[in-house]
Amino acid sequence: MTLLFSIAALLPLSLSQVTADTLLMDAVSARDSIGVPRPERGQSMETVRRMFGEPDSIRPAVGDPPITRWIYQPFTVYFEHQLVITSVVNR
């Protein structure tokens, strides 16, 4: 019985609140992205800017780690800190 009380007393100490940001992206089939040159994972913001020019729109960083979105006409680039994590073809 004391074991049960000990576990019950320690349980709230072992529970910690976990939070996360959710980033929703529409899926695009591979067929739709053929022939659309876009940034690759690991490229820096400077490299993307040099290769593709200034984006049409820049969405501010959100969350931790900070995720920034650069929107170009044919695609959107997602950065974590200063590096590309993915780029997707816009519909």
PDB file of N, CA and C in Angstrom:
ATOM      1  N   MET A   1       0.818  -1.193   0.000  1.00  0.00           N
ATOM      2  CA  MET A   1       0.000   0.000   0.000  1.00  0.00           C
ATOM      3  C   MET A   1       0.868   1.266   0.000  1.00  0.00           C
ATOM      4  N   THR A   2       1.960   1.250   0.800  1.00  0.00           N
ATOM      5  CA  THR A   2       2.840   2.424   0.811  1.00  0.00           C
ATOM      6  C   THR A   2       3.530   2.607  -0.538  1.00  0.00           C
ATOM      7  N   LEU A   3       3.783   1.505  -1.239  1.00  0.00           N
ATOM      8  CA  LEU A   3       4.365   1.608  -2.574  1.00  0.00           C
ATOM      9  C   LEU A   3       3.416   2.356  -3.504  1.00  0.00           C
ATOM     10  N   LEU A   4       2.138   2.054  -3.408  1.00  0.00           N
ATOM     11  CA  LEU A   4       1.131   2.723  -4.225  1.00  0.00           C
ATOM     12  C   LEU A   4       1.099   4.215  -3.926  1.00  0.00           C
ATOM     13  N   PHE A   5       1.159   4.583  -2.641  1.00  0.00           N
ATOM     14  CA  PHE A   5       1.169   5.996  -2.265  1.00  0.00           C
ATOM     15  C   PHE A   5       2.452   6.683  -2.741  1.00  0.00           C
ATOM     16  N   SER A   6       3.564   5.972  -2.677  1.00  0.00           N
ATOM     17  CA  SER A   6       4.838   6.535  -3.138  1.00  0.00           C
ATOM     18  C   SER A   6       4.793   6.813  -4.635  1.00  0.00           C
ATOM     19  N   ILE A   7       4.266   5.869  -5.378  1.00  0.00           N
ATOM     20  CA  ILE A   7       4.144   6.048  -6.833  1.00  0.00           C
ATOM     21  C   ILE A   7       3.196   7.197  -7.137  1.00  0.00           C
ATOM     22  N   ALA A   8       2.068   7.239  -6.439  1.00  0.00           N
ATOM     23  CA  ALA A   8       1.086   8.302  -6.654  1.00  0.00           C
ATOM     24  C   ALA A   8       1.675   9.666  -6.308  1.00  0.00           C
ATOM     25  N   ALA A   9       2.520   9.730  -5.292  1.00  0.00           N
ATOM     26  CA  ALA A   9       3.124  10.996  -4.888  1.00  0.00           C
ATOM     27  C   ALA A   9       4.188  11.455  -5.889  1.00  0.00           C
ATOM     28  N   LEU A  10       4.912  10.526  -6.488  1.00  0.00           N
ATOM     29  CA  LEU A  10       5.987  10.872  -7.416  1.00  0.00           C
ATOM     30  C   LEU A  10       5.513  11.055  -8.855  1.00  0.00           C
ATOM     31  N   LEU A  11       4.349  10.546  -9.178  1.00  0.00           N
ATOM     32  CA  LEU A  11       3.846  10.602 -10.550  1.00  0.00           C
ATOM     33  C   LEU A  11       3.784  12.026 -11.101  1.00  0.00           C
ATOM     34  N   PRO A  12       3.224  13.000 -10.382  1.00  0.00           N
ATOM     35  CA  PRO A  12       3.193  14.357 -10.948  1.00  0.00           C
ATOM     36  C   PRO A  12       4.581  14.929 -11.217  1.00  0.00           C
ATOM     37  N   LEU A  13       5.581  14.520 -10.462  1.00  0.00           N
ATOM     38  CA  LEU A  13       6.939  15.014 -10.679  1.00  0.00           C
ATOM     39  C   LEU A  13       7.546  14.464 -11.961  1.00  0.00           C
ATOM     40  N   SER A  14       7.114  13.277 -12.367  1.00  0.00           N
ATOM     41  CA  SER A  14       7.690  12.654 -13.557  1.00  0.00           C
ATOM     42  C   SER A  14       7.012  13.103 -14.845  1.00  0.00           C
ATOM     43  N   LEU A  15       5.859  13.727 -14.733  1.00  0.00           N
ATOM     44  CA  LEU A  15       5.153  14.188 -15.924  1.00  0.00           C
ATOM     45  C   LEU A  15       5.617  15.594 -16.264  1.00  0.00           C
ATOM     46  N   SER A  16       6.046  15.794 -17.461  1.00  0.00           N
ATOM     47  CA  SER A  16       6.440  17.133 -17.885  1.00  0.00           C
ATOM     48  C   SER A  16       5.617  17.509 -19.103  1.00  0.00           C
ATOM     49  N   GLN A  17       5.410  18.782 -19.240  1.00  0.00           N
ATOM     50  CA  GLN A  17       4.613  19.256 -20.359  1.00  0.00           C
ATOM     51  C   GLN A  17       5.496  19.333 -21.603  1.00  0.00           C
ATOM     52  N   VAL A  18       5.019  18.756 -22.679  1.00  0.00           N
ATOM     53  CA  VAL A  18       5.750  18.769 -23.937  1.00  0.00           C
ATOM     54  C   VAL A  18       4.914  19.541 -24.942  1.00  0.00           C
ATOM     55  N   THR A  19       5.540  20.502 -25.614  1.00  0.00           N
ATOM     56  CA  THR A  19       4.828  21.259 -26.634  1.00  0.00           C
ATOM     57  C   THR A  19       5.617  21.204 -27.935  1.00  0.00           C
ATOM     58  N   ALA A  20       4.906  21.355 -29.018  1.00  0.00           N
ATOM     59  CA  ALA A  20       5.549  21.363 -30.332  1.00  0.00           C
ATOM     60  C   ALA A  20       4.700  22.175 -31.286  1.00  0.00           C
ATOM     61  N   ASP A  21       5.333  22.736 -32.279  1.00  0.00           N
ATOM     62  CA  ASP A  21       4.615  23.430 -33.333  1.00  0.00           C
ATOM     63  C   ASP A  21       4.340  22.446 -34.454  1.00  0.00           C
ATOM     64  N   THR A  22       3.198  22.602 -35.095  1.00  0.00           N
ATOM     65  CA  THR A  22       2.838  21.743 -36.208  1.00  0.00           C
ATOM     66  C   THR A  22       2.871  22.566 -37.486  1.00  0.00           C
ATOM     67  N   LEU A  23       3.570  22.076 -38.469  1.00  0.00           N
ATOM     68  CA  LEU A  23       3.674  22.743 -39.750  1.00  0.00           C
ATOM     69  C   LEU A  23       2.929  21.894 -40.768  1.00  0.00           C
ATOM     70  N   LEU A  24       1.870  22.448 -41.342  1.00  0.00           N
ATOM     71  CA  LEU A  24       1.066  21.703 -42.302  1.00  0.00           C
ATOM     72  C   LEU A  24       1.479  22.085 -43.713  1.00  0.00           C
ATOM     73  N   MET A  25       1.757  21.070 -44.530  1.00  0.00           N
ATOM     74  CA  MET A  25       2.106  21.293 -45.927  1.00  0.00           C
ATOM     75  C   MET A  25       1.279  20.337 -46.777  1.00  0.00           C
ATOM     76  N   ASP A  26       0.744  20.850 -47.868  1.00  0.00           N
ATOM     77  CA  ASP A  26       0.023  19.983 -48.792  1.00  0.00           C
ATOM     78  C   ASP A  26       1.013  19.085 -49.514  1.00  0.00           C
ATOM     79  N   ALA A  27       0.631  17.851 -49.691  1.00  0.00           N
ATOM     80  CA  ALA A  27       1.488  16.910 -50.415  1.00  0.00           C
ATOM     81  C   ALA A  27       1.362  17.163 -51.910  1.00  0.00           C
ATOM     82  N   VAL A  28       2.455  17.042 -52.614  1.00  0.00           N
ATOM     83  CA  VAL A  28       2.473  17.185 -54.063  1.00  0.00           C
ATOM     84  C   VAL A  28       3.110  15.925 -54.607  1.00  0.00           C
ATOM     85  N   SER A  29       2.471  15.313 -55.579  1.00  0.00           N
ATOM     86  CA  SER A  29       3.033  14.080 -56.119  1.00  0.00           C
ATOM     87  C   SER A  29       4.336  14.386 -56.851  1.00  0.00           C
ATOM     88  N   ALA A  30       5.192  13.402 -56.933  1.00  0.00           N
ATOM     89  CA  ALA A  30       6.490  13.573 -57.585  1.00  0.00           C
ATOM     90  C   ALA A  30       6.317  13.991 -59.043  1.00  0.00           C
ATOM     91  N   ARG A  31       5.243  13.529 -59.671  1.00  0.00           N
ATOM     92  CA  ARG A  31       4.979  13.850 -61.068  1.00  0.00           C
ATOM     93  C   ARG A  31       4.820  15.367 -61.261  1.00  0.00           C
ATOM     94  N   ASP A  32       4.224  16.059 -60.269  1.00  0.00           N
ATOM     95  CA  ASP A  32       3.992  17.491 -60.377  1.00  0.00           C
ATOM     96  C   ASP A  32       5.271  18.315 -60.255  1.00  0.00           C
ATOM     97  N   SER A  33       6.296  17.769 -59.620  1.00  0.00           N
ATOM     98  CA  SER A  33       7.499  18.558 -59.358  1.00  0.00           C
ATOM     99  C   SER A  33       8.607  18.351 -60.389  1.00  0.00           C
ATOM    100  N   ILE A  34       8.386  17.456 -61.339  1.00  0.00           N
ATOM    101  CA  ILE A  34       9.407  17.200 -62.357  1.00  0.00           C
ATOM    102  C   ILE A  34       9.603  18.456 -63.205  1.00  0.00           C
ATOM    103  N   GLY A  35      10.841  18.823 -63.402  1.00  0.00           N
ATOM    104  CA  GLY A  35      11.139  19.965 -64.252  1.00  0.00           C
ATOM    105  C   GLY A  35      11.075  21.301 -63.545  1.00  0.00           C
ATOM    106  N   VAL A  36      10.772  21.318 -62.248  1.00  0.00           N
ATOM    107  CA  VAL A  36      10.737  22.572 -61.498  1.00  0.00           C
ATOM    108  C   VAL A  36      12.011  22.644 -60.656  1.00  0.00           C
ATOM    109  N   PRO A  37      13.013  23.396 -61.110  1.00  0.00           N
ATOM    110  CA  PRO A  37      14.231  23.510 -60.306  1.00  0.00           C
ATOM    111  C   PRO A  37      13.927  24.260 -59.017  1.00  0.00           C
ATOM    112  N   ARG A  38      14.430  23.743 -57.911  1.00  0.00           N
ATOM    113  CA  ARG A  38      14.192  24.389 -56.621  1.00  0.00           C
ATOM    114  C   ARG A  38      15.327  24.054 -55.665  1.00  0.00           C
ATOM    115  N   PRO A  39      15.428  24.789 -54.564  1.00  0.00           N
ATOM    116  CA  PRO A  39      16.525  24.565 -53.616  1.00  0.00           C
ATOM    117  C   PRO A  39      16.509  23.158 -53.032  1.00  0.00           C
ATOM    118  N   GLU A  40      17.689  22.709 -52.637  1.00  0.00           N
ATOM    119  CA  GLU A  40      17.842  21.379 -52.050  1.00  0.00           C
ATOM    120  C   GLU A  40      18.153  21.487 -50.569  1.00  0.00           C
ATOM    121  N   ARG A  41      17.827  20.439 -49.858  1.00  0.00           N
ATOM    122  CA  ARG A  41      18.070  20.368 -48.415  1.00  0.00           C
ATOM    123  C   ARG A  41      19.533  20.700 -48.098  1.00  0.00           C
ATOM    124  N   GLY A  42      19.728  21.535 -47.077  1.00  0.00           N
ATOM    125  CA  GLY A  42      21.070  21.877 -46.627  1.00  0.00           C
ATOM    126  C   GLY A  42      21.645  23.148 -47.224  1.00  0.00           C
ATOM    127  N   GLN A  43      21.012  23.683 -48.278  1.00  0.00           N
ATOM    128  CA  GLN A  43      21.519  24.927 -48.856  1.00  0.00           C
ATOM    129  C   GLN A  43      21.222  26.096 -47.909  1.00  0.00           C
ATOM    130  N   SER A  44      22.090  27.084 -47.922  1.00  0.00           N
ATOM    131  CA  SER A  44      21.912  28.249 -47.051  1.00  0.00           C
ATOM    132  C   SER A  44      20.952  29.256 -47.687  1.00  0.00           C
ATOM    133  N   MET A  45      20.454  30.174 -46.865  1.00  0.00           N
ATOM    134  CA  MET A  45      19.590  31.245 -47.376  1.00  0.00           C
ATOM    135  C   MET A  45      20.328  32.056 -48.434  1.00  0.00           C
ATOM    136  N   GLU A  46      21.604  32.317 -48.194  1.00  0.00           N
ATOM    137  CA  GLU A  46      22.406  33.095 -49.142  1.00  0.00           C
ATOM    138  C   GLU A  46      22.524  32.372 -50.486  1.00  0.00           C
ATOM    139  N   THR A  47      22.730  31.070 -50.455  1.00  0.00           N
ATOM    140  CA  THR A  47      22.820  30.288 -51.692  1.00  0.00           C
ATOM    141  C   THR A  47      21.496  30.327 -52.446  1.00  0.00           C
ATOM    142  N   VAL A  48      20.391  30.166 -51.726  1.00  0.00           N
ATOM    143  CA  VAL A  48      19.064  30.205 -52.360  1.00  0.00           C
ATOM    144  C   VAL A  48      18.830  31.575 -52.983  1.00  0.00           C
ATOM    145  N   ARG A  49      19.169  32.627 -52.255  1.00  0.00           N
ATOM    146  CA  ARG A  49      18.982  33.990 -52.767  1.00  0.00           C
ATOM    147  C   ARG A  49      19.847  34.211 -54.016  1.00  0.00           C
ATOM    148  N   ARG A  50      21.072  33.704 -53.997  1.00  0.00           N
ATOM    149  CA  ARG A  50      21.973  33.860 -55.140  1.00  0.00           C
ATOM    150  C   ARG A  50      21.459  33.081 -56.359  1.00  0.00           C
ATOM    151  N   MET A  51      20.931  31.872 -56.138  1.00  0.00           N
ATOM    152  CA  MET A  51      20.486  31.021 -57.247  1.00  0.00           C
ATOM    153  C   MET A  51      19.120  31.413 -57.806  1.00  0.00           C
ATOM    154  N   PHE A  52      18.202  31.852 -56.923  1.00  0.00           N
ATOM    155  CA  PHE A  52      16.818  32.068 -57.344  1.00  0.00           C
ATOM    156  C   PHE A  52      16.349  33.513 -57.202  1.00  0.00           C
ATOM    157  N   GLY A  53      17.200  34.389 -56.684  1.00  0.00           N
ATOM    158  CA  GLY A  53      16.829  35.789 -56.514  1.00  0.00           C
ATOM    159  C   GLY A  53      16.008  36.008 -55.248  1.00  0.00           C
ATOM    160  N   GLU A  54      15.491  37.225 -55.128  1.00  0.00           N
ATOM    161  CA  GLU A  54      14.675  37.568 -53.961  1.00  0.00           C
ATOM    162  C   GLU A  54      13.328  36.845 -54.039  1.00  0.00           C
ATOM    163  N   PRO A  55      12.847  36.305 -52.921  1.00  0.00           N
ATOM    164  CA  PRO A  55      11.535  35.652 -52.936  1.00  0.00           C
ATOM    165  C   PRO A  55      10.416  36.672 -53.119  1.00  0.00           C
ATOM    166  N   ASP A  56       9.274  36.210 -53.612  1.00  0.00           N
ATOM    167  CA  ASP A  56       8.100  37.075 -53.755  1.00  0.00           C
ATOM    168  C   ASP A  56       7.579  37.505 -52.391  1.00  0.00           C
ATOM    169  N   SER A  57       7.735  36.618 -51.405  1.00  0.00           N
ATOM    170  CA  SER A  57       7.238  36.889 -50.058  1.00  0.00           C
ATOM    171  C   SER A  57       8.079  36.115 -49.050  1.00  0.00           C
ATOM    172  N   ILE A  58       8.306  36.715 -47.884  1.00  0.00           N
ATOM    173  CA  ILE A  58       9.022  36.036 -46.799  1.00  0.00           C
ATOM    174  C   ILE A  58       8.111  36.017 -45.583  1.00  0.00           C
ATOM    175  N   ARG A  59       7.831  34.823 -45.080  1.00  0.00           N
ATOM    176  CA  ARG A  59       7.027  34.681 -43.862  1.00  0.00           C
ATOM    177  C   ARG A  59       7.980  34.608 -42.677  1.00  0.00           C
ATOM    178  N   PRO A  60       7.683  35.331 -41.601  1.00  0.00           N
ATOM    179  CA  PRO A  60       8.599  35.354 -40.454  1.00  0.00           C
ATOM    180  C   PRO A  60       8.752  33.983 -39.799  1.00  0.00           C
ATOM    181  N   ALA A  61       9.862  33.834 -39.108  1.00  0.00           N
ATOM    182  CA  ALA A  61      10.162  32.573 -38.418  1.00  0.00           C
ATOM    183  C   ALA A  61       9.124  32.292 -37.339  1.00  0.00           C
ATOM    184  N   VAL A  62       8.766  31.001 -37.211  1.00  0.00           N
ATOM    185  CA  VAL A  62       7.817  30.562 -36.195  1.00  0.00           C
ATOM    186  C   VAL A  62       8.394  29.353 -35.476  1.00  0.00           C
ATOM    187  N   GLY A  63       8.141  29.275 -34.173  1.00  0.00           N
ATOM    188  CA  GLY A  63       8.477  28.079 -33.412  1.00  0.00           C
ATOM    189  C   GLY A  63       9.921  28.002 -32.957  1.00  0.00           C
ATOM    190  N   ASP A  64      10.227  26.853 -32.392  1.00  0.00           N
ATOM    191  CA  ASP A  64      11.559  26.579 -31.876  1.00  0.00           C
ATOM    192  C   ASP A  64      11.903  25.138 -32.206  1.00  0.00           C
ATOM    193  N   PRO A  65      12.763  24.838 -33.144  1.00  0.00           N
ATOM    194  CA  PRO A  65      13.632  25.766 -33.847  1.00  0.00           C
ATOM    195  C   PRO A  65      12.834  26.638 -34.811  1.00  0.00           C
ATOM    196  N   PRO A  66      13.350  27.823 -35.121  1.00  0.00           N
ATOM    197  CA  PRO A  66      12.615  28.735 -35.993  1.00  0.00           C
ATOM    198  C   PRO A  66      12.525  28.212 -37.427  1.00  0.00           C
ATOM    199  N   ILE A  67      11.299  28.182 -37.947  1.00  0.00           N
ATOM    200  CA  ILE A  67      11.056  27.760 -39.329  1.00  0.00           C
ATOM    201  C   ILE A  67      10.608  28.993 -40.110  1.00  0.00           C
ATOM    202  N   THR A  68      11.348  29.327 -41.160  1.00  0.00           N
ATOM    203  CA  THR A  68      11.047  30.478 -42.004  1.00  0.00           C
ATOM    204  C   THR A  68      10.604  29.971 -43.367  1.00  0.00           C
ATOM    205  N   ARG A  69       9.653  30.688 -43.965  1.00  0.00           N
ATOM    206  CA  ARG A  69       9.146  30.310 -45.285  1.00  0.00           C
ATOM    207  C   ARG A  69       9.442  31.411 -46.291  1.00  0.00           C
ATOM    208  N   TRP A  70      10.047  31.034 -47.410  1.00  0.00           N
ATOM    209  CA  TRP A  70      10.243  31.941 -48.529  1.00  0.00           C
ATOM    210  C   TRP A  70       9.359  31.437 -49.660  1.00  0.00           C
ATOM    211  N   ILE A  71       8.537  32.330 -50.187  1.00  0.00           N
ATOM    212  CA  ILE A  71       7.599  31.939 -51.242  1.00  0.00           C
ATOM    213  C   ILE A  71       8.048  32.545 -52.571  1.00  0.00           C
ATOM    214  N   TYR A  72       8.293  31.668 -53.523  1.00  0.00           N
ATOM    215  CA  TYR A  72       8.587  32.044 -54.902  1.00  0.00           C
ATOM    216  C   TYR A  72       7.374  31.638 -55.736  1.00  0.00           C
ATOM    217  N   GLN A  73       7.280  32.132 -56.958  1.00  0.00           N
ATOM    218  CA  GLN A  73       6.126  31.808 -57.812  1.00  0.00           C
ATOM    219  C   GLN A  73       5.928  30.292 -57.972  1.00  0.00           C
ATOM    220  N   PRO A  74       6.964  29.532 -58.369  1.00  0.00           N
ATOM    221  CA  PRO A  74       6.722  28.103 -58.603  1.00  0.00           C
ATOM    222  C   PRO A  74       6.861  27.205 -57.375  1.00  0.00           C
ATOM    223  N   PHE A  75       7.494  27.687 -56.302  1.00  0.00           N
ATOM    224  CA  PHE A  75       7.744  26.810 -55.152  1.00  0.00           C
ATOM    225  C   PHE A  75       7.857  27.618 -53.865  1.00  0.00           C
ATOM    226  N   THR A  76       7.806  26.903 -52.739  1.00  0.00           N
ATOM    227  CA  THR A  76       8.003  27.494 -51.412  1.00  0.00           C
ATOM    228  C   THR A  76       9.160  26.766 -50.744  1.00  0.00           C
ATOM    229  N   VAL A  77      10.025  27.531 -50.092  1.00  0.00           N
ATOM    230  CA  VAL A  77      11.196  26.973 -49.417  1.00  0.00           C
ATOM    231  C   VAL A  77      11.009  27.118 -47.910  1.00  0.00           C
ATOM    232  N   TYR A  78      11.291  26.043 -47.170  1.00  0.00           N
ATOM    233  CA  TYR A  78      11.212  26.050 -45.709  1.00  0.00           C
ATOM    234  C   TYR A  78      12.625  25.950 -45.153  1.00  0.00           C
ATOM    235  N   PHE A  79      12.970  26.887 -44.269  1.00  0.00           N
ATOM    236  CA  PHE A  79      14.290  26.921 -43.643  1.00  0.00           C
ATOM    237  C   PHE A  79      14.167  26.635 -42.154  1.00  0.00           C
ATOM    238  N   GLU A  80      15.129  25.898 -41.617  1.00  0.00           N
ATOM    239  CA  GLU A  80      15.302  25.792 -40.170  1.00  0.00           C
ATOM    240  C   GLU A  80      16.579  26.560 -39.881  1.00  0.00           C
ATOM    241  N   HIS A  81      16.458  27.599 -39.064  1.00  0.00           N
ATOM    242  CA  HIS A  81      17.544  28.561 -38.873  1.00  0.00           C
ATOM    243  C   HIS A  81      17.888  29.124 -40.251  1.00  0.00           C
ATOM    244  N   GLN A  82      19.059  28.872 -40.779  1.00  0.00           N
ATOM    245  CA  GLN A  82      19.497  29.441 -42.063  1.00  0.00           C
ATOM    246  C   GLN A  82      19.585  28.414 -43.187  1.00  0.00           C
ATOM    247  N   LEU A  83      19.175  27.159 -42.920  1.00  0.00           N
ATOM    248  CA  LEU A  83      19.356  26.098 -43.912  1.00  0.00           C
ATOM    249  C   LEU A  83      18.029  25.534 -44.413  1.00  0.00           C
ATOM    250  N   VAL A  84      17.994  25.181 -45.701  1.00  0.00           N
ATOM    251  CA  VAL A  84      16.801  24.588 -46.312  1.00  0.00           C
ATOM    252  C   VAL A  84      16.526  23.227 -45.675  1.00  0.00           C
ATOM    253  N   ILE A  85      15.258  23.016 -45.259  1.00  0.00           N
ATOM    254  CA  ILE A  85      14.871  21.676 -44.812  1.00  0.00           C
ATOM    255  C   ILE A  85      14.045  20.979 -45.890  1.00  0.00           C
ATOM    256  N   THR A  86      13.298  21.764 -46.671  1.00  0.00           N
ATOM    257  CA  THR A  86      12.566  21.203 -47.808  1.00  0.00           C
ATOM    258  C   THR A  86      12.092  22.343 -48.697  1.00  0.00           C
ATOM    259  N   SER A  87      11.738  21.996 -49.922  1.00  0.00           N
ATOM    260  CA  SER A  87      11.089  22.943 -50.824  1.00  0.00           C
ATOM    261  C   SER A  87       9.996  22.177 -51.554  1.00  0.00           C
ATOM    262  N   VAL A  88       8.859  22.823 -51.721  1.00  0.00           N
ATOM    263  CA  VAL A  88       7.714  22.155 -52.339  1.00  0.00           C
ATOM    264  C   VAL A  88       7.173  23.001 -53.482  1.00  0.00           C
ATOM    265  N   VAL A  89       6.685  22.328 -54.512  1.00  0.00           N
ATOM    266  CA  VAL A  89       6.090  22.999 -55.659  1.00  0.00           C
ATOM    267  C   VAL A  89       4.725  23.535 -55.244  1.00  0.00           C
ATOM    268  N   ASN A  90       4.467  24.811 -55.564  1.00  0.00           N
ATOM    269  CA  ASN A  90       3.163  25.409 -55.250  1.00  0.00           C
ATOM    270  C   ASN A  90       2.104  24.870 -56.199  1.00  0.00           C
ATOM    271  N   ARG A  91       0.907  24.771 -55.712  1.00  0.00           N
ATOM    272  CA  ARG A  91      -0.206  24.327 -56.561  1.00  0.00           C
ATOM    273  C   ARG A  91      -0.828  25.494 -57.255  1.00  0.00           C
TER     274      ARG A  91
END
